[in-house]
PDB file of C-alpha atoms in Angstrom:
ATOM      1  CA  MET X  10     -84.888 -75.632-119.397  1.00  0.00           C
ATOM      2  CA  LYS X  11     -83.764 -78.158-122.021  1.00  0.00           C
ATOM      3  CA  ALA X  12     -80.345 -77.739-123.616  1.00  0.00           C
ATOM      4  CA  THR X  13     -79.206 -79.517-126.752  1.00  0.00           C
ATOM      5  CA  VAL X  14     -75.437 -79.607-127.349  1.00  0.00           C
ATOM      6  CA  TYR X  15     -73.779 -80.542-130.637  1.00  0.00           C
ATOM      7  CA  VAL X  16     -70.047 -81.340-130.651  1.00  0.00           C
ATOM      8  CA  THR X  17     -68.244 -81.847-133.968  1.00  0.00           C
ATOM      9  CA  ILE X  18     -64.659 -82.313-135.054  1.00  0.00           C
ATOM     10  CA  LYS X  19     -63.171 -79.099-136.449  1.00  0.00           C
ATOM     11  CA  GLU X  20     -63.139 -78.909-140.227  1.00  0.00           C
ATOM     12  CA  ASN X  21     -59.326 -78.883-140.478  1.00  0.00           C
ATOM     13  CA  VAL X  22     -58.896 -81.961-138.197  1.00  0.00           C
ATOM     14  CA  LEU X  23     -58.774 -85.474-139.637  1.00  0.00           C
ATOM     15  CA  ASP X  24     -61.703 -87.692-138.651  1.00  0.00           C
ATOM     16  CA  PRO X  25     -60.539 -91.332-138.803  1.00  0.00           C
ATOM     17  CA  GLN X  26     -63.839 -92.629-137.426  1.00  0.00           C
ATOM     18  CA  GLY X  27     -65.740 -90.754-140.128  1.00  0.00           C
ATOM     19  CA  THR X  28     -63.360 -92.137-142.764  1.00  0.00           C
ATOM     20  CA  ALA X  29     -63.964 -95.684-141.484  1.00  0.00           C
ATOM     21  CA  VAL X  30     -67.745 -95.207-141.632  1.00  0.00           C
ATOM     22  CA  GLN X  31     -67.463 -93.763-145.138  1.00  0.00           C
ATOM     23  CA  GLY X  32     -65.452 -96.814-146.248  1.00  0.00           C
ATOM     24  CA  ALA X  33     -67.982 -99.186-144.700  1.00  0.00           C
ATOM     25  CA  LEU X  34     -70.863 -97.393-146.415  1.00  0.00           C
ATOM     26  CA  HIS X  35     -69.061 -97.638-149.764  1.00  0.00           C
ATOM     27  CA  THR X  36     -68.474-101.357-149.164  1.00  0.00           C
ATOM     28  CA  MET X  37     -72.205-101.744-148.473  1.00  0.00           C
ATOM     29  CA  GLY X  38     -73.042-100.171-151.833  1.00  0.00           C
ATOM     30  CA  PHE X  39     -73.663 -96.579-150.783  1.00  0.00           C
ATOM     31  CA  ALA X  40     -71.133 -95.089-153.201  1.00  0.00           C
ATOM     32  CA  GLU X  41     -72.918 -91.715-153.252  1.00  0.00           C
ATOM     33  CA  VAL X  42     -71.627 -90.882-149.745  1.00  0.00           C
ATOM     34  CA  GLY X  43     -68.905 -88.286-150.291  1.00  0.00           C
ATOM     35  CA  SER X  44     -67.642 -87.804-146.753  1.00  0.00           C
ATOM     36  CA  VAL X  45     -68.642 -88.541-143.173  1.00  0.00           C
ATOM     37  CA  ARG X  46     -67.886 -86.525-140.024  1.00  0.00           C
ATOM     38  CA  ILE X  47     -68.666 -88.029-136.615  1.00  0.00           C
ATOM     39  CA  GLY X  48     -69.852 -85.933-133.678  1.00  0.00           C
ATOM     40  CA  LYS X  49     -71.747 -86.036-130.401  1.00  0.00           C
ATOM     41  CA  TYR X  50     -75.307 -85.038-129.525  1.00  0.00           C
ATOM     42  CA  LEU X  51     -76.215 -84.369-125.885  1.00  0.00           C
ATOM     43  CA  GLU X  52     -79.454 -83.362-124.151  1.00  0.00           C
ATOM     44  CA  LEU X  53     -79.294 -81.759-120.715  1.00  0.00           C
ATOM     45  CA  GLN X  54     -82.105 -80.628-118.425  1.00  0.00           C
ATOM     46  CA  LEU X  55     -81.101 -77.462-116.556  1.00  0.00           C
ATOM     47  CA  ASP X  56     -82.873 -76.353-113.373  1.00  0.00           C
ATOM     48  CA  THR X  57     -82.989 -72.652-114.214  1.00  0.00           C
ATOM     49  CA  ASN X  58     -85.261 -70.251-116.069  1.00  0.00           C
ATOM     50  CA  ASP X  59     -82.518 -67.653-116.530  1.00  0.00           C
ATOM     51  CA  LYS X  60     -81.371 -67.908-120.157  1.00  0.00           C
ATOM     52  CA  ALA X  61     -78.167 -65.892-119.613  1.00  0.00           C
ATOM     53  CA  GLU X  62     -77.186 -68.084-116.657  1.00  0.00           C
ATOM     54  CA  ALA X  63     -77.950 -71.248-118.637  1.00  0.00           C
ATOM     55  CA  GLU X  64     -75.828 -70.057-121.580  1.00  0.00           C
ATOM     56  CA  ALA X  65     -72.898 -69.230-119.295  1.00  0.00           C
ATOM     57  CA  GLN X  66     -73.138 -72.613-117.574  1.00  0.00           C
ATOM     58  CA  LEU X  67     -73.380 -74.482-120.887  1.00  0.00           C
ATOM     59  CA  LYS X  68     -70.341 -72.652-122.240  1.00  0.00           C
ATOM     60  CA  ALA X  69     -68.373 -73.632-119.128  1.00  0.00           C
ATOM     61  CA  MET X  70     -69.556 -77.265-119.352  1.00  0.00           C
ATOM     62  CA  CYS X  71     -68.582 -77.512-123.004  1.00  0.00           C
ATOM     63  CA  GLU X  72     -65.163 -75.953-122.536  1.00  0.00           C
ATOM     64  CA  LYS X  73     -64.320 -77.939-119.385  1.00  0.00           C
ATOM     65  CA  LEU X  74     -65.762 -81.379-120.203  1.00  0.00           C
ATOM     66  CA  LEU X  75     -68.148 -81.913-123.092  1.00  0.00           C
ATOM     67  CA  ALA X  76     -65.861 -80.780-125.926  1.00  0.00           C
ATOM     68  CA  ASN X  77     -62.120 -80.895-126.500  1.00  0.00           C
ATOM     69  CA  THR X  78     -61.851 -77.372-127.853  1.00  0.00           C
ATOM     70  CA  VAL X  79     -58.432 -78.069-129.378  1.00  0.00           C
ATOM     71  CA  VAL X  80     -59.956 -80.388-131.987  1.00  0.00           C
ATOM     72  CA  GLU X  81     -63.734 -79.958-131.573  1.00  0.00           C
ATOM     73  CA  ASP X  82     -66.308 -77.225-132.079  1.00  0.00           C
ATOM     74  CA  TYR X  83     -69.562 -77.025-130.153  1.00  0.00           C
ATOM     75  CA  ARG X  84     -72.862 -75.218-130.289  1.00  0.00           C
ATOM     76  CA  PHE X  85     -75.963 -75.425-128.170  1.00  0.00           C
ATOM     77  CA  GLU X  86     -79.662 -74.576-128.253  1.00  0.00           C
ATOM     78  CA  LEU X  87     -81.960 -73.785-125.342  1.00  0.00           C
ATOM     79  CA  GLU X  88     -85.698 -74.485-125.075  1.00  0.00           C
ATOM     80  CA  GLY X  89     -88.070 -73.423-122.366  1.00  0.00           C
TER      81      GLY X  89
END
């Protein structure tokens, strides 16, 4: 089963990396960029066909390692 995990900075948390990218884009002439938020994209292959088990495992992985839940949100999708 393929899992796709998206980790993003919470809306109310400052994103200095996103601000730096926004500034660089403006410097390069892309003035239409209003804001930038940086996140992470992960693909995992899980050796299970049990969707409920996969969801529980993904939640545990995200909360223990893949996302800092104090400042980041996460969501995931399962295929297969």
